[in-house]
Structure formats: structure tokens, C-alpha cells
Tab-separated table of N, CA and C in Angstrom:
chain	number	residue	atom	x	y	z
A	1	MET	N	-2.141	19.574	-26.355
A	1	MET	CA	-1.488	18.293	-26.473
A	1	MET	C	-2.490	17.281	-27.043
A	2	LYS	N	-2.012	16.425	-27.898
A	2	LYS	CA	-2.831	15.379	-28.501
A	2	LYS	C	-2.465	14.056	-27.826
A	3	LEU	N	-3.441	13.498	-27.082
A	3	LEU	CA	-3.200	12.293	-26.276
A	3	LEU	C	-3.991	11.104	-26.793
A	4	LEU	N	-3.386	9.921	-26.684
A	4	LEU	CA	-4.095	8.664	-26.911
A	4	LEU	C	-4.150	7.928	-25.592
A	5	ILE	N	-5.352	7.502	-25.210
A	5	ILE	CA	-5.534	6.694	-24.008
A	5	ILE	C	-6.178	5.386	-24.438
A	6	THR	N	-5.519	4.269	-24.102
A	6	THR	CA	-6.128	2.983	-24.419
A	6	THR	C	-7.255	2.745	-23.427
A	7	GLY	N	-8.331	2.192	-23.900
A	7	GLY	CA	-9.505	2.007	-23.051
A	7	GLY	C	-10.305	3.301	-23.043
A	8	GLY	N	-10.307	3.955	-21.906
A	8	GLY	CA	-10.994	5.228	-21.810
A	8	GLY	C	-12.440	5.141	-21.373
A	9	THR	N	-12.904	3.932	-21.050
A	9	THR	CA	-14.312	3.803	-20.670
A	9	THR	C	-14.518	3.304	-19.247
A	10	VAL	N	-13.463	2.834	-18.580
A	10	VAL	CA	-13.612	2.275	-17.236
A	10	VAL	C	-12.521	2.842	-16.322
A	11	PHE	N	-12.891	3.119	-15.117
A	11	PHE	CA	-12.057	3.517	-13.988
A	11	PHE	C	-10.863	4.406	-14.341
A	12	VAL	N	-9.638	3.884	-14.335
A	12	VAL	CA	-8.446	4.723	-14.469
A	12	VAL	C	-8.414	5.424	-15.818
A	13	SER	N	-8.576	4.678	-16.897
A	13	SER	CA	-8.472	5.299	-18.221
A	13	SER	C	-9.608	6.287	-18.462
A	14	ARG	N	-10.790	5.994	-17.948
A	14	ARG	CA	-11.920	6.927	-18.084
A	14	ARG	C	-11.655	8.206	-17.294
A	15	THR	N	-11.142	8.060	-16.084
A	15	THR	CA	-10.819	9.216	-15.242
A	15	THR	C	-9.758	10.082	-15.906
A	16	LEU	N	-8.734	9.441	-16.478
A	16	LEU	CA	-7.685	10.192	-17.168
A	16	LEU	C	-8.237	10.923	-18.387
A	17	ALA	N	-9.080	10.256	-19.160
A	17	ALA	CA	-9.667	10.893	-20.345
A	17	ALA	C	-10.460	12.138	-19.933
A	18	ALA	N	-11.287	12.013	-18.917
A	18	ALA	CA	-12.086	13.155	-18.451
A	18	ALA	C	-11.186	14.274	-17.917
A	19	TYR	N	-10.153	13.900	-17.179
A	19	TYR	CA	-9.235	14.897	-16.622
A	19	TYR	C	-8.543	15.696	-17.728
A	20	PHE	N	-7.961	15.002	-18.686
A	20	PHE	CA	-7.232	15.698	-19.746
A	20	PHE	C	-8.158	16.525	-20.625
A	21	LEU	N	-9.370	16.062	-20.847
A	21	LEU	CA	-10.350	16.881	-21.579
A	21	LEU	C	-10.619	18.178	-20.825
A	22	ALA	N	-10.806	18.072	-19.511
A	22	ALA	CA	-11.078	19.255	-18.687
A	22	ALA	C	-9.900	20.232	-18.700
A	23	GLN	N	-8.702	19.723	-18.981
A	23	GLN	CA	-7.517	20.574	-19.071
A	23	GLN	C	-7.367	21.192	-20.458
A	24	GLY	N	-8.309	20.883	-21.354
A	24	GLY	CA	-8.280	21.459	-22.688
A	24	GLY	C	-7.442	20.684	-23.695
A	25	GLN	N	-7.074	19.458	-23.349
A	25	GLN	CA	-6.268	18.651	-24.256
A	25	GLN	C	-7.147	17.954	-25.295
A	26	GLU	N	-6.563	17.566	-26.394
A	26	GLU	CA	-7.244	16.815	-27.447
A	26	GLU	C	-7.059	15.336	-27.120
A	27	VAL	N	-8.142	14.679	-26.692
A	27	VAL	CA	-8.052	13.315	-26.179
A	27	VAL	C	-8.701	12.323	-27.142
A	28	TYR	N	-7.892	11.342	-27.521
A	28	TYR	CA	-8.357	10.211	-28.319
A	28	TYR	C	-8.360	8.992	-27.412
A	29	VAL	N	-9.366	8.150	-27.558
A	29	VAL	CA	-9.396	6.874	-26.850
A	29	VAL	C	-9.485	5.768	-27.896
A	30	GLN	N	-8.822	4.670	-27.603
A	30	GLN	CA	-8.875	3.518	-28.495
A	30	GLN	C	-9.535	2.394	-27.730
A	31	ASN	N	-10.697	1.968	-28.196
A	31	ASN	CA	-11.411	0.868	-27.558
A	31	ASN	C	-12.420	0.275	-28.543
A	32	ARG	N	-13.128	-0.753	-28.099
A	32	ARG	CA	-14.080	-1.449	-28.981
A	32	ARG	C	-15.417	-0.741	-29.104
A	33	ASN	N	-15.631	0.298	-28.324
A	33	ASN	CA	-16.888	1.052	-28.343
A	33	ASN	C	-18.067	0.200	-27.856
A	34	THR	N	-17.835	-0.564	-26.804
A	34	THR	CA	-18.900	-1.384	-26.226
A	34	THR	C	-19.481	-0.756	-24.956
A	35	ARG	N	-18.893	0.364	-24.516
A	35	ARG	CA	-19.364	1.078	-23.327
A	35	ARG	C	-19.473	2.557	-23.664
A	36	PRO	N	-20.220	3.294	-22.856
A	36	PRO	CA	-20.323	4.735	-23.117
A	36	PRO	C	-18.953	5.424	-23.047
A	37	GLN	N	-18.749	6.361	-23.962
A	37	GLN	CA	-17.501	7.126	-24.014
A	37	GLN	C	-17.635	8.386	-23.164
A	38	VAL	N	-16.527	8.899	-22.708
A	38	VAL	CA	-16.508	10.194	-22.039
A	38	VAL	C	-16.898	11.242	-23.085
A	39	PRO	N	-17.905	12.064	-22.794
A	39	PRO	CA	-18.290	13.092	-23.771
A	39	PRO	C	-17.103	13.989	-24.130
A	40	GLY	N	-16.876	14.121	-25.428
A	40	GLY	CA	-15.815	14.995	-25.905
A	40	GLY	C	-14.566	14.281	-26.395
A	41	VAL	N	-14.414	12.990	-26.066
A	41	VAL	CA	-13.238	12.277	-26.575
A	41	VAL	C	-13.435	11.946	-28.046
A	42	ARG	N	-12.351	11.682	-28.717
A	42	ARG	CA	-12.391	11.240	-30.107
A	42	ARG	C	-12.091	9.749	-30.113
A	43	LEU	N	-13.041	8.985	-30.569
A	43	LEU	CA	-12.949	7.523	-30.526
A	43	LEU	C	-12.200	6.981	-31.739
A	44	ILE	N	-11.252	6.095	-31.459
A	44	ILE	CA	-10.625	5.271	-32.492
A	44	ILE	C	-11.076	3.850	-32.168
A	45	GLN	N	-12.058	3.378	-32.888
A	45	GLN	CA	-12.686	2.101	-32.550
A	45	GLN	C	-11.878	0.924	-33.088
A	46	GLY	N	-11.686	-0.066	-32.223
A	46	GLY	CA	-11.010	-1.288	-32.616
A	46	GLY	C	-10.578	-2.076	-31.404
A	47	ASP	N	-10.435	-3.359	-31.587
A	47	ASP	CA	-9.939	-4.245	-30.538
A	47	ASP	C	-8.429	-4.091	-30.460
A	48	ARG	N	-7.885	-3.970	-29.286
A	48	ARG	CA	-6.445	-3.750	-29.162
A	48	ARG	C	-5.628	-4.929	-29.677
A	49	HIS	N	-6.258	-6.081	-29.849
A	49	HIS	CA	-5.547	-7.239	-30.403
A	49	HIS	C	-5.824	-7.427	-31.885
A	50	ASP	N	-6.423	-6.439	-32.491
A	50	ASP	CA	-6.691	-6.467	-33.923
A	50	ASP	C	-6.694	-5.026	-34.434
A	51	LEU	N	-5.604	-4.320	-34.166
A	51	LEU	CA	-5.543	-2.891	-34.472
A	51	LEU	C	-5.415	-2.589	-35.957
A	52	LYS	N	-4.837	-3.516	-36.699
A	52	LYS	CA	-4.629	-3.319	-38.144
A	52	LYS	C	-4.033	-1.930	-38.373
A	53	ASP	N	-4.728	-1.108	-39.146
A	53	ASP	CA	-4.221	0.219	-39.488
A	53	ASP	C	-4.981	1.341	-38.791
A	54	CYS	N	-5.741	1.027	-37.735
A	54	CYS	CA	-6.611	2.055	-37.151
A	54	CYS	C	-5.837	3.214	-36.516
A	55	LEU	N	-4.552	3.029	-36.198
A	55	LEU	CA	-3.770	4.124	-35.613
A	55	LEU	C	-2.838	4.788	-36.628
A	56	LYS	N	-2.818	4.270	-37.835
A	56	LYS	CA	-1.961	4.855	-38.875
A	56	LYS	C	-2.447	6.265	-39.209
A	57	GLY	N	-1.502	7.133	-39.470
A	57	GLY	CA	-1.846	8.499	-39.828
A	57	GLY	C	-1.988	9.434	-38.639
A	58	TYR	N	-1.936	8.873	-37.423
A	58	TYR	CA	-2.009	9.709	-36.218
A	58	TYR	C	-0.598	9.933	-35.678
A	59	ARG	N	-0.409	11.077	-35.058
A	59	ARG	CA	0.814	11.358	-34.317
A	59	ARG	C	0.375	11.924	-32.977
A	60	PHE	N	0.702	11.218	-31.903
A	60	PHE	CA	0.283	11.625	-30.566
A	60	PHE	C	1.462	12.203	-29.792
A	61	ASP	N	1.176	13.264	-29.040
A	61	ASP	CA	2.201	13.836	-28.165
A	61	ASP	C	2.461	12.928	-26.970
A	62	ALA	N	1.425	12.217	-26.560
A	62	ALA	CA	1.562	11.286	-25.438
A	62	ALA	C	0.585	10.138	-25.609
A	63	VAL	N	1.019	8.969	-25.130
A	63	VAL	CA	0.194	7.762	-25.136
A	63	VAL	C	0.145	7.255	-23.705
A	64	VAL	N	-1.070	6.964	-23.219
A	64	VAL	CA	-1.253	6.389	-21.888
A	64	VAL	C	-1.882	5.018	-22.086
A	65	ASP	N	-1.167	3.992	-21.624
A	65	ASP	CA	-1.628	2.620	-21.824
A	65	ASP	C	-1.851	1.943	-20.478
A	66	THR	N	-2.958	1.249	-20.373
A	66	THR	CA	-3.283	0.497	-19.160
A	66	THR	C	-3.304	-1.004	-19.448
A	67	GLY	N	-2.557	-1.429	-20.461
A	67	GLY	CA	-2.537	-2.836	-20.856
A	67	GLY	C	-2.071	-3.754	-19.733
A	68	TYR	N	-2.266	-5.042	-19.966
A	68	TYR	CA	-1.948	-6.034	-18.938
A	68	TYR	C	-0.794	-6.958	-19.295
A	69	THR	N	-0.534	-7.157	-20.579
A	69	THR	CA	0.422	-8.187	-20.972
A	69	THR	C	1.447	-7.660	-21.977
A	70	ARG	N	2.486	-8.464	-22.171
A	70	ARG	CA	3.496	-8.173	-23.193
A	70	ARG	C	2.821	-7.985	-24.553
A	71	ARG	N	1.885	-8.860	-24.859
A	71	ARG	CA	1.179	-8.775	-26.136
A	71	ARG	C	0.453	-7.432	-26.265
A	72	ASP	N	-0.218	-7.000	-25.188
A	72	ASP	CA	-0.932	-5.718	-25.215
A	72	ASP	C	0.005	-4.587	-25.627
A	73	VAL	N	1.152	-4.520	-24.977
A	73	VAL	CA	2.099	-3.432	-25.221
A	73	VAL	C	2.731	-3.560	-26.603
A	74	THR	N	3.174	-4.761	-26.935
A	74	THR	CA	3.854	-4.979	-28.211
A	74	THR	C	2.960	-4.629	-29.396
A	75	GLU	N	1.720	-5.108	-29.371
A	75	GLU	CA	0.815	-4.832	-30.484
A	75	GLU	C	0.469	-3.352	-30.583
A	76	LEU	N	0.344	-2.685	-29.451
A	76	LEU	CA	0.084	-1.251	-29.486
A	76	LEU	C	1.275	-0.501	-30.087
A	77	LEU	N	2.474	-0.821	-29.635
A	77	LEU	CA	3.664	-0.153	-30.153
A	77	LEU	C	3.840	-0.398	-31.656
A	78	GLU	N	3.524	-1.599	-32.102
A	78	GLU	CA	3.638	-1.903	-33.535
A	78	GLU	C	2.609	-1.128	-34.354
A	79	ALA	N	1.445	-0.869	-33.791
A	79	ALA	CA	0.387	-0.156	-34.513
A	79	ALA	C	0.586	1.354	-34.493
A	80	LEU	N	1.280	1.846	-33.478
A	80	LEU	CA	1.502	3.291	-33.363
A	80	LEU	C	2.513	3.758	-34.391
A	81	GLY	N	2.283	4.923	-34.882
A	81	GLY	CA	3.305	5.577	-35.686
A	81	GLY	C	4.238	6.314	-34.748
A	82	ASP	N	4.489	7.538	-35.076
A	82	ASP	CA	5.332	8.378	-34.250
A	82	ASP	C	4.537	8.861	-33.032
A	83	TYR	N	5.177	8.927	-31.900
A	83	TYR	CA	4.534	9.465	-30.694
A	83	TYR	C	5.601	10.134	-29.844
A	84	GLY	N	5.148	10.952	-28.908
A	84	GLY	CA	6.061	11.661	-28.014
A	84	GLY	C	6.400	10.825	-26.796
A	85	THR	N	5.629	10.980	-25.761
A	85	THR	CA	5.868	10.323	-24.477
A	85	THR	C	4.919	9.155	-24.296
A	86	PHE	N	5.431	8.050	-23.763
A	86	PHE	CA	4.606	6.872	-23.481
A	86	PHE	C	4.558	6.696	-21.970
A	87	LEU	N	3.344	6.568	-21.429
A	87	LEU	CA	3.142	6.312	-20.004
A	87	LEU	C	2.393	4.999	-19.867
A	88	PHE	N	2.980	4.055	-19.148
A	88	PHE	CA	2.355	2.755	-18.918
A	88	PHE	C	1.916	2.673	-17.462
A	89	ILE	N	0.642	2.385	-17.256
A	89	ILE	CA	0.123	2.198	-15.898
A	89	ILE	C	0.288	0.720	-15.552
A	90	SER	N	1.258	0.447	-14.715
A	90	SER	CA	1.557	-0.925	-14.316
A	90	SER	C	0.957	-1.170	-12.932
A	91	SER	N	1.686	-1.854	-12.079
A	91	SER	CA	1.186	-2.199	-10.748
A	91	SER	C	2.352	-2.582	-9.850
A	92	SER	N	2.203	-2.351	-8.563
A	92	SER	CA	3.230	-2.810	-7.629
A	92	SER	C	3.183	-4.331	-7.479
A	93	ALA	N	2.231	-4.979	-8.133
A	93	ALA	CA	2.174	-6.451	-8.142
A	93	ALA	C	3.374	-7.050	-8.855
A	94	VAL	N	4.191	-6.213	-9.523
A	94	VAL	CA	5.398	-6.714	-10.185
A	94	VAL	C	6.494	-7.044	-9.177
A	95	TYR	N	6.358	-6.561	-7.936
A	95	TYR	CA	7.359	-6.833	-6.910
A	95	TYR	C	6.983	-8.094	-6.127
A	96	PRO	N	7.958	-8.933	-5.794
A	96	PRO	CA	7.642	-10.063	-4.908
A	96	PRO	C	7.062	-9.538	-3.595
A	97	GLU	N	6.160	-10.311	-3.015
A	97	GLU	CA	5.514	-9.858	-1.776
A	97	GLU	C	6.505	-9.718	-0.626
A	98	THR	N	7.703	-10.267	-0.769
A	98	THR	CA	8.731	-10.170	0.269
A	98	THR	C	9.609	-8.929	0.111
A	99	THR	N	9.350	-8.116	-0.905
A	99	THR	CA	10.126	-6.894	-1.114
A	99	THR	C	9.933	-5.969	0.076
A	100	PRO	N	11.040	-5.474	0.659
A	100	PRO	CA	10.905	-4.583	1.819
A	100	PRO	C	10.064	-3.349	1.493
A	101	GLN	N	9.296	-2.932	2.488
A	101	GLN	CA	8.465	-1.735	2.376
A	101	GLN	C	9.194	-0.580	3.034
A	102	PRO	N	9.039	0.637	2.589
A	102	PRO	CA	8.251	1.011	1.430
A	102	PRO	C	8.943	0.540	0.146
A	103	LEU	N	8.133	0.291	-0.858
A	103	LEU	CA	8.665	-0.181	-2.129
A	103	LEU	C	9.561	0.887	-2.749
A	104	ARG	N	10.638	0.440	-3.330
A	104	ARG	CA	11.560	1.327	-4.041
A	104	ARG	C	11.435	1.048	-5.531
A	105	GLU	N	11.401	2.083	-6.314
A	105	GLU	CA	11.211	1.945	-7.754
A	105	GLU	C	12.246	1.019	-8.383
A	106	ARG	N	13.459	1.027	-7.885
A	106	ARG	CA	14.517	0.219	-8.478
A	106	ARG	C	14.577	-1.206	-7.916
A	107	ALA	N	13.665	-1.550	-7.033
A	107	ALA	CA	13.632	-2.924	-6.509
A	107	ALA	C	13.350	-3.888	-7.659
A	108	ALA	N	13.893	-5.080	-7.551
A	108	ALA	CA	13.737	-6.077	-8.617
A	108	ALA	C	12.296	-6.566	-8.709
A	109	ALA	N	11.835	-6.669	-9.941
A	109	ALA	CA	10.527	-7.279	-10.186
A	109	ALA	C	10.696	-8.792	-10.108
A	110	GLY	N	9.609	-9.487	-9.838
A	110	GLY	CA	9.664	-10.939	-9.762
A	110	GLY	C	8.318	-11.512	-9.390
A	111	TYR	N	8.270	-12.807	-9.206
A	111	TYR	CA	7.015	-13.491	-8.910
A	111	TYR	C	6.462	-13.043	-7.564
A	112	ASN	N	5.175	-12.755	-7.543
A	112	ASN	CA	4.471	-12.356	-6.332
A	112	ASN	C	3.409	-13.419	-6.053
A	113	ALA	N	3.537	-14.097	-4.913
A	113	ALA	CA	2.644	-15.217	-4.590
A	113	ALA	C	1.205	-14.776	-4.355
A	114	ILE	N	0.976	-13.504	-4.111
A	114	ILE	CA	-0.383	-13.001	-3.906
A	114	ILE	C	-1.024	-12.678	-5.252
A	115	TRP	N	-0.305	-11.954	-6.101
A	115	TRP	CA	-0.854	-11.487	-7.375
A	115	TRP	C	-0.600	-12.445	-8.527
A	116	LYS	N	0.297	-13.373	-8.344
A	116	LYS	CA	0.575	-14.447	-9.305
A	116	LYS	C	0.744	-13.951	-10.738
A	117	GLN	N	-0.026	-14.515	-11.664
A	117	GLN	CA	0.171	-14.242	-13.094
A	117	GLN	C	-0.059	-12.777	-13.451
A	118	TYR	N	-0.980	-12.124	-12.769
A	118	TYR	CA	-1.232	-10.705	-13.039
A	118	TYR	C	0.060	-9.899	-12.902
A	119	GLY	N	0.786	-10.107	-11.807
A	119	GLY	CA	2.037	-9.388	-11.584
A	119	GLY	C	3.100	-9.749	-12.602
A	120	MET	N	3.195	-11.019	-12.945
A	120	MET	CA	4.178	-11.444	-13.941
A	120	MET	C	3.850	-10.851	-15.309
A	121	ASP	N	2.568	-10.836	-15.658
A	121	ASP	CA	2.168	-10.261	-16.944
A	121	ASP	C	2.504	-8.777	-17.020
A	122	LYS	N	2.236	-8.053	-15.937
A	122	LYS	CA	2.564	-6.625	-15.922
A	122	LYS	C	4.083	-6.415	-16.037
A	123	ALA	N	4.869	-7.244	-15.348
A	123	ALA	CA	6.334	-7.136	-15.416
A	123	ALA	C	6.825	-7.396	-16.842
A	124	GLU	N	6.271	-8.393	-17.502
A	124	GLU	CA	6.668	-8.693	-18.883
A	124	GLU	C	6.244	-7.563	-19.828
A	125	ALA	N	5.102	-6.958	-19.570
A	125	ALA	CA	4.658	-5.821	-20.381
A	125	ALA	C	5.638	-4.656	-20.221
A	126	GLU	N	6.068	-4.406	-18.991
A	126	GLU	CA	7.052	-3.353	-18.735
A	126	GLU	C	8.349	-3.623	-19.499
A	127	GLN	N	8.820	-4.862	-19.453
A	127	GLN	CA	10.069	-5.226	-20.146
A	127	GLN	C	9.943	-4.993	-21.650
A	128	ALA	N	8.821	-5.405	-22.222
A	128	ALA	CA	8.609	-5.211	-23.659
A	128	ALA	C	8.629	-3.723	-24.002
A	129	LEU	N	8.000	-2.915	-23.164
A	129	LEU	CA	7.982	-1.471	-23.394
A	129	LEU	C	9.390	-0.892	-23.291
A	130	GLN	N	10.119	-1.259	-22.253
A	130	GLN	CA	11.462	-0.701	-22.055
A	130	GLN	C	12.424	-1.106	-23.171
A	131	GLN	N	12.228	-2.293	-23.734
A	131	GLN	CA	13.074	-2.711	-24.855
A	131	GLN	C	12.834	-1.836	-26.082
A	132	ARG	N	11.585	-1.466	-26.300
A	132	ARG	CA	11.231	-0.653	-27.476
A	132	ARG	C	11.382	0.839	-27.232
A	133	ASP	N	11.120	1.264	-25.990
A	133	ASP	CA	11.146	2.692	-25.679
A	133	ASP	C	11.745	2.901	-24.286
A	134	PRO	N	13.073	2.972	-24.205
A	134	PRO	CA	13.726	3.124	-22.896
A	134	PRO	C	13.366	4.415	-22.168
A	135	GLN	N	12.806	5.388	-22.883
A	135	GLN	CA	12.431	6.666	-22.277
A	135	GLN	C	11.003	6.667	-21.739
A	136	ALA	N	10.283	5.568	-21.921
A	136	ALA	CA	8.889	5.496	-21.470
A	136	ALA	C	8.814	5.605	-19.953
A	137	TYR	N	7.689	6.113	-19.483
A	137	TYR	CA	7.425	6.202	-18.050
A	137	TYR	C	6.544	5.032	-17.630
A	138	ILE	N	6.839	4.497	-16.452
A	138	ILE	CA	6.050	3.384	-15.910
A	138	ILE	C	5.634	3.759	-14.493
A	139	LEU	N	4.335	3.723	-14.235
A	139	LEU	CA	3.819	3.947	-12.880
A	139	LEU	C	3.414	2.609	-12.292
A	140	ARG	N	3.743	2.390	-11.018
A	140	ARG	CA	3.426	1.127	-10.345
A	140	ARG	C	2.624	1.379	-9.062
A	141	PRO	N	1.397	1.821	-9.183
A	141	PRO	CA	0.616	2.075	-7.964
A	141	PRO	C	0.295	0.778	-7.235
A	142	PRO	N	0.301	0.810	-5.896
A	142	PRO	CA	-0.063	-0.395	-5.148
A	142	PRO	C	-1.562	-0.682	-5.223
A	143	TYR	N	-2.366	0.337	-5.086
A	143	TYR	CA	-3.818	0.194	-5.190
A	143	TYR	C	-4.368	1.474	-5.774
A	144	LEU	N	-5.488	1.367	-6.425
A	144	LEU	CA	-6.184	2.532	-6.948
A	144	LEU	C	-7.607	2.509	-6.406
A	145	TYR	N	-7.980	3.561	-5.708
A	145	TYR	CA	-9.309	3.683	-5.135
A	145	TYR	C	-10.067	4.777	-5.860
A	146	GLY	N	-11.369	4.728	-5.768
A	146	GLY	CA	-12.138	5.860	-6.244
A	146	GLY	C	-13.382	5.476	-7.007
A	147	PRO	N	-14.165	6.492	-7.357
A	147	PRO	CA	-15.394	6.259	-8.111
A	147	PRO	C	-15.081	5.594	-9.447
A	148	GLY	N	-15.922	4.677	-9.843
A	148	GLY	CA	-15.755	4.008	-11.119
A	148	GLY	C	-14.895	2.768	-11.062
A	149	ASN	N	-14.361	2.426	-9.875
A	149	ASN	CA	-13.559	1.212	-9.768
A	149	ASN	C	-14.444	0.019	-10.107
A	150	ASN	N	-14.083	-0.707	-11.129
A	150	ASN	CA	-14.912	-1.809	-11.617
A	150	ASN	C	-14.504	-3.166	-11.058
A	151	VAL	N	-13.551	-3.185	-10.120
A	151	VAL	CA	-13.106	-4.447	-9.520
A	151	VAL	C	-13.430	-4.403	-8.029
A	152	TYR	N	-14.148	-5.392	-7.555
A	152	TYR	CA	-14.535	-5.438	-6.136
A	152	TYR	C	-13.393	-6.060	-5.328
A	153	ARG	N	-12.340	-5.268	-5.149
A	153	ARG	CA	-11.167	-5.732	-4.429
A	153	ARG	C	-10.956	-4.818	-3.236
A	154	GLU	N	-10.598	-3.578	-3.507
A	154	GLU	CA	-10.380	-2.636	-2.417
A	154	GLU	C	-11.686	-2.356	-1.678
A	155	ALA	N	-12.769	-2.225	-2.446
A	155	ALA	CA	-14.070	-1.972	-1.816
A	155	ALA	C	-14.443	-3.119	-0.875
A	156	PHE	N	-14.066	-4.342	-1.210
A	156	PHE	CA	-14.316	-5.487	-0.336
A	156	PHE	C	-13.653	-5.259	1.022
A	157	ASP	N	-12.388	-4.816	0.994
A	157	ASP	CA	-11.687	-4.552	2.257
A	157	ASP	C	-12.413	-3.500	3.084
A	158	TRP	N	-12.844	-2.416	2.417
A	158	TRP	CA	-13.548	-1.361	3.133
A	158	TRP	C	-14.892	-1.862	3.661
A	159	ASP	N	-15.599	-2.648	2.858
A	159	ASP	CA	-16.891	-3.186	3.288
A	159	ASP	C	-16.731	-4.078	4.515
A	160	GLN	N	-15.695	-4.894	4.534
A	160	GLN	CA	-15.477	-5.783	5.671
A	160	GLN	C	-15.135	-4.994	6.928
A	161	THR	N	-14.322	-3.966	6.759
A	161	THR	CA	-13.969	-3.112	7.899
A	161	THR	C	-15.214	-2.420	8.439
A	162	HIS	N	-16.033	-1.880	7.541
A	162	HIS	CA	-17.263	-1.212	7.954
A	162	HIS	C	-18.205	-2.195	8.652
A	163	ARG	N	-18.364	-3.387	8.084
A	163	ARG	CA	-19.246	-4.389	8.680
A	163	ARG	C	-18.792	-4.726	10.100
A	164	ASP	N	-17.492	-4.899	10.292
A	164	ASP	CA	-16.979	-5.213	11.617
A	164	ASP	C	-17.211	-4.061	12.591
A	165	GLN	N	-17.103	-2.817	12.127
A	165	GLN	CA	-17.343	-1.674	12.991
A	165	GLN	C	-18.816	-1.593	13.370
A	166	VAL	N	-19.690	-1.823	12.390
A	166	VAL	CA	-21.129	-1.762	12.646
A	166	VAL	C	-21.542	-2.862	13.617
A	167	ASN	N	-20.967	-4.042	13.461
A	167	ASN	CA	-21.291	-5.168	14.343
A	167	ASN	C	-20.494	-5.136	15.635
A	168	ARG	N	-19.734	-4.078	15.835
A	168	ARG	CA	-18.915	-3.893	17.034
A	168	ARG	C	-17.953	-5.057	17.257
A	169	LYS	N	-17.364	-5.522	16.175
A	169	LYS	CA	-16.349	-6.558	16.261
A	169	LYS	C	-15.003	-5.895	15.997
A	170	PRO	N	-14.347	-5.453	17.002
A	170	PRO	CA	-13.072	-4.778	16.785
A	170	PRO	C	-12.025	-5.728	16.216
A	171	LEU	N	-11.030	-5.144	15.606
A	171	LEU	CA	-9.958	-5.919	15.006
A	171	LEU	C	-9.282	-6.820	16.027
A	172	THR	N	-9.155	-6.353	17.245
A	172	THR	CA	-8.495	-7.178	18.264
A	172	THR	C	-9.280	-8.453	18.536
A	173	ALA	N	-10.599	-8.390	18.505
A	173	ALA	CA	-11.407	-9.603	18.700
A	173	ALA	C	-11.183	-10.576	17.548
A	174	PHE	N	-11.082	-10.055	16.348
A	174	PHE	CA	-10.816	-10.893	15.184
A	174	PHE	C	-9.459	-11.581	15.337
A	175	ILE	N	-8.457	-10.826	15.747
A	175	ILE	CA	-7.115	-11.395	15.915
A	175	ILE	C	-7.127	-12.445	17.015
A	176	ASP	N	-7.755	-12.136	18.161
A	176	ASP	CA	-7.841	-13.101	19.248
A	176	ASP	C	-8.507	-14.384	18.789
A	177	ARG	N	-9.581	-14.251	18.053
A	177	ARG	CA	-10.358	-15.406	17.602
A	177	ARG	C	-9.601	-16.249	16.577
A	178	ASN	N	-8.817	-15.618	15.728
A	178	ASN	CA	-8.219	-16.326	14.613
A	178	ASN	C	-6.720	-16.587	14.712
A	179	PHE	N	-6.011	-15.875	15.579
A	179	PHE	CA	-4.573	-15.993	15.575
A	179	PHE	C	-3.963	-16.282	16.955
A	180	ARG	N	-4.765	-16.631	17.920
A	180	ARG	CA	-4.196	-16.931	19.255
A	180	ARG	C	-4.598	-18.304	19.694
């Protein structure tokens, strides 16, 4: 399979590039080439907001995009020629924080007071993709953990939990101190 992965140098996209290479797939990454590439990928160098003709002449069996905005998706789709399957890595931040848990895929997207513009941007990117390619796949993970995570968000939560355990400050003491 011939795959295109946008990014390919940080966390999710890098992990996917390495995984598909290990499966024997032909992996192309599109990025600015400002960070080390996964050994074995085929680089298509360019800024995603200035793709020009850098994707012309390619035909991909699958495209994996980790874009953030409507513009990200729209410009990529306009630059792509023919492709097979499109997979967009979105976020559960597209759901309002009041959406009942567990989240249901068909729940309405909307403003999330915690994630704010990030969630709205991802929702608009999804809409742009669905308008152009109704058969595209969209994943909405709530959180992504693991090696290579370049955002100190989830790790912050784990660090705070560990610090409280080391200092023998149980969660109940925190609740008593702050919420009673």
C-alpha cells in the first residue's frame, strides 16, 4: 500500500509512519523537513499551507491527516490528486463538554468550553472533509498517550498524581481541602 501521512515527525504521525513502514508499506510523509524523519519514509517536502504542485503526480492508496483546521484539510484535498481512503485524526474536543458519557460517534459536535477554539477548528475541518469526501474516516480520540507526546497535557496530569502519591497527599485530602 502507498500511504501519505501529513507531518510524520512528531508523536501520532511519526508513530503511524514507523508502524506502517514496519508493516512493509510504502510510506510518504509531507512536511517542511525541519525535524528528523523516520528512517525509510519518502519525504515530500513543503509547507502544508503552500503545497503548490508538490503532490501532483502521486496517487496514494490512503492518506492520513492530522490537520487542525478547515484550511488544513481543504488545502490538502485541493493539492491531492487521486487517492483511495482518507483518514482524519480529529479529537473528542469536537463534542460539547456536556455530552453524555460514554461519547457516541453520532453525538452532535459543538462548542466545548474546555477545548474552545481547538475543538471548533477540528469540527470545521471534519465538515470540510465530509463535504468533499463523504466516505472519509474520522477518528475522535479523547486523549493520546505515549512516547513522543510533544504536548505537556496528559503527562502533567500523571506528574501531579505521582507527586501527590509521593508526598502522601491522597485525593481525598485534596477534595477535603478544596471542595468542602
